[in-house]
Phi, psi and omega in degrees: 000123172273160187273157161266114173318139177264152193268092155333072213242112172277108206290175163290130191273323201240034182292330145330324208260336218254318206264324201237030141301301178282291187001270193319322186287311205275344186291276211309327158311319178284316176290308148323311163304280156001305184277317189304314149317319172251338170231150183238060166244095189264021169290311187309310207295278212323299182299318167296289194331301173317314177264005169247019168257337176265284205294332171323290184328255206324346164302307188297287210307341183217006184217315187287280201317316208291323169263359161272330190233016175066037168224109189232186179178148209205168192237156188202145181230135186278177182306344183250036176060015193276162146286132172227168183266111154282103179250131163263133164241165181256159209277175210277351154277332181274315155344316157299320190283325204328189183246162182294316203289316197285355173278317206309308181323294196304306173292312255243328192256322158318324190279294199303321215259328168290333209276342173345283183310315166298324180261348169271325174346287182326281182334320170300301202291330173289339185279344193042072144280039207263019162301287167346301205290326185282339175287302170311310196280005156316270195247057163290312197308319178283339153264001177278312153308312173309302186317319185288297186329295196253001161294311167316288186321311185321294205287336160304334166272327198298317194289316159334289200295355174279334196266341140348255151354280196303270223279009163269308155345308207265306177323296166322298179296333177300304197306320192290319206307307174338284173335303198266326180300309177232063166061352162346000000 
């Protein structure tokens, strides 16, 4: 008896990595929101919120970007004491294999969790909170800095994966001229 070809579905290459992307992102929303509702201890809100907005940052910034989309940046301060911005990407072959679902996750939750913040923001601001406001603008700063961070890194990969492209591309084409010049 034949089988019906199954529907190509392209799973999370990384689903651990995937789960404590979100977590983290979605814990610090969710308690805010939550406490500001249920509890009237804003030391407590301030200090949970923050570190579980602190520990995101460092989830995306040194373990998520690096195995979902293959990017990280990190800051140094040089010998004449300046900062400078390190952005790394992987090179234009490795860059192609990511898997699609886990970049998607990945931006689409880097994005979706600033705009989050940006609208309790508001909320605050309509309440004239500005303790609240200050919890917000924490931790926006910390999705905000990711977002610069692996946007700098993007573009820096979009060029890889061109200059890639362009030299298999170039390869190729040398190999057919080859080919086809002396009958191969």
């Amino acid at each position: 008896m034949d089988q019906l070809p199954q529907a190509v579905s392209e799973n999370y290459a990384n689903p651990k990595t995937c789960f404590f992307h979100v977590l983290f992102k979605a814990a610090a929303l969710a308690f805010y929101i939550l406490s500001t509702l249920f509890v009237n201890n804003f030391v407590i809100i301030f200090v949970i919120t923050v570190l579980l907005a602190a520990l995101d940052f460092w989830v995306v910034k040194n373990v998520s970007g690096r195995i979902l989309v293959g990017l990280r940046w990190w800051n140094e301060i040089n010998d004449q004491g300046e900062s400078v911005w390190k952005f790394e990407c992987l090179d234009g072959d490795s860059l192609a294999r990511m898997n699609k679902k886990d970049s998607w996750l990945f931006w689409w939750t880097l994005y979706l969790t600033a705009a989050a913040w940006i609208i309790l923001g508001i909320f605050s601001l309509i309440k004239l909170q500005a303790d609240y406001l200050l919890v917000v603008g924490v931790c926006l700063s910390l999705s905000i800095a990711n977002i610069v961070g692996f946007t700098k890194c993007n573009k820096d990969a979009k060029k890889n994966i061109q200059d890639w492209t362009r030299n298999a591309l170039l390869s190729e084409g040398v190999r057919s001229r080859l080919q086809s010049a002396f009958g191969v």
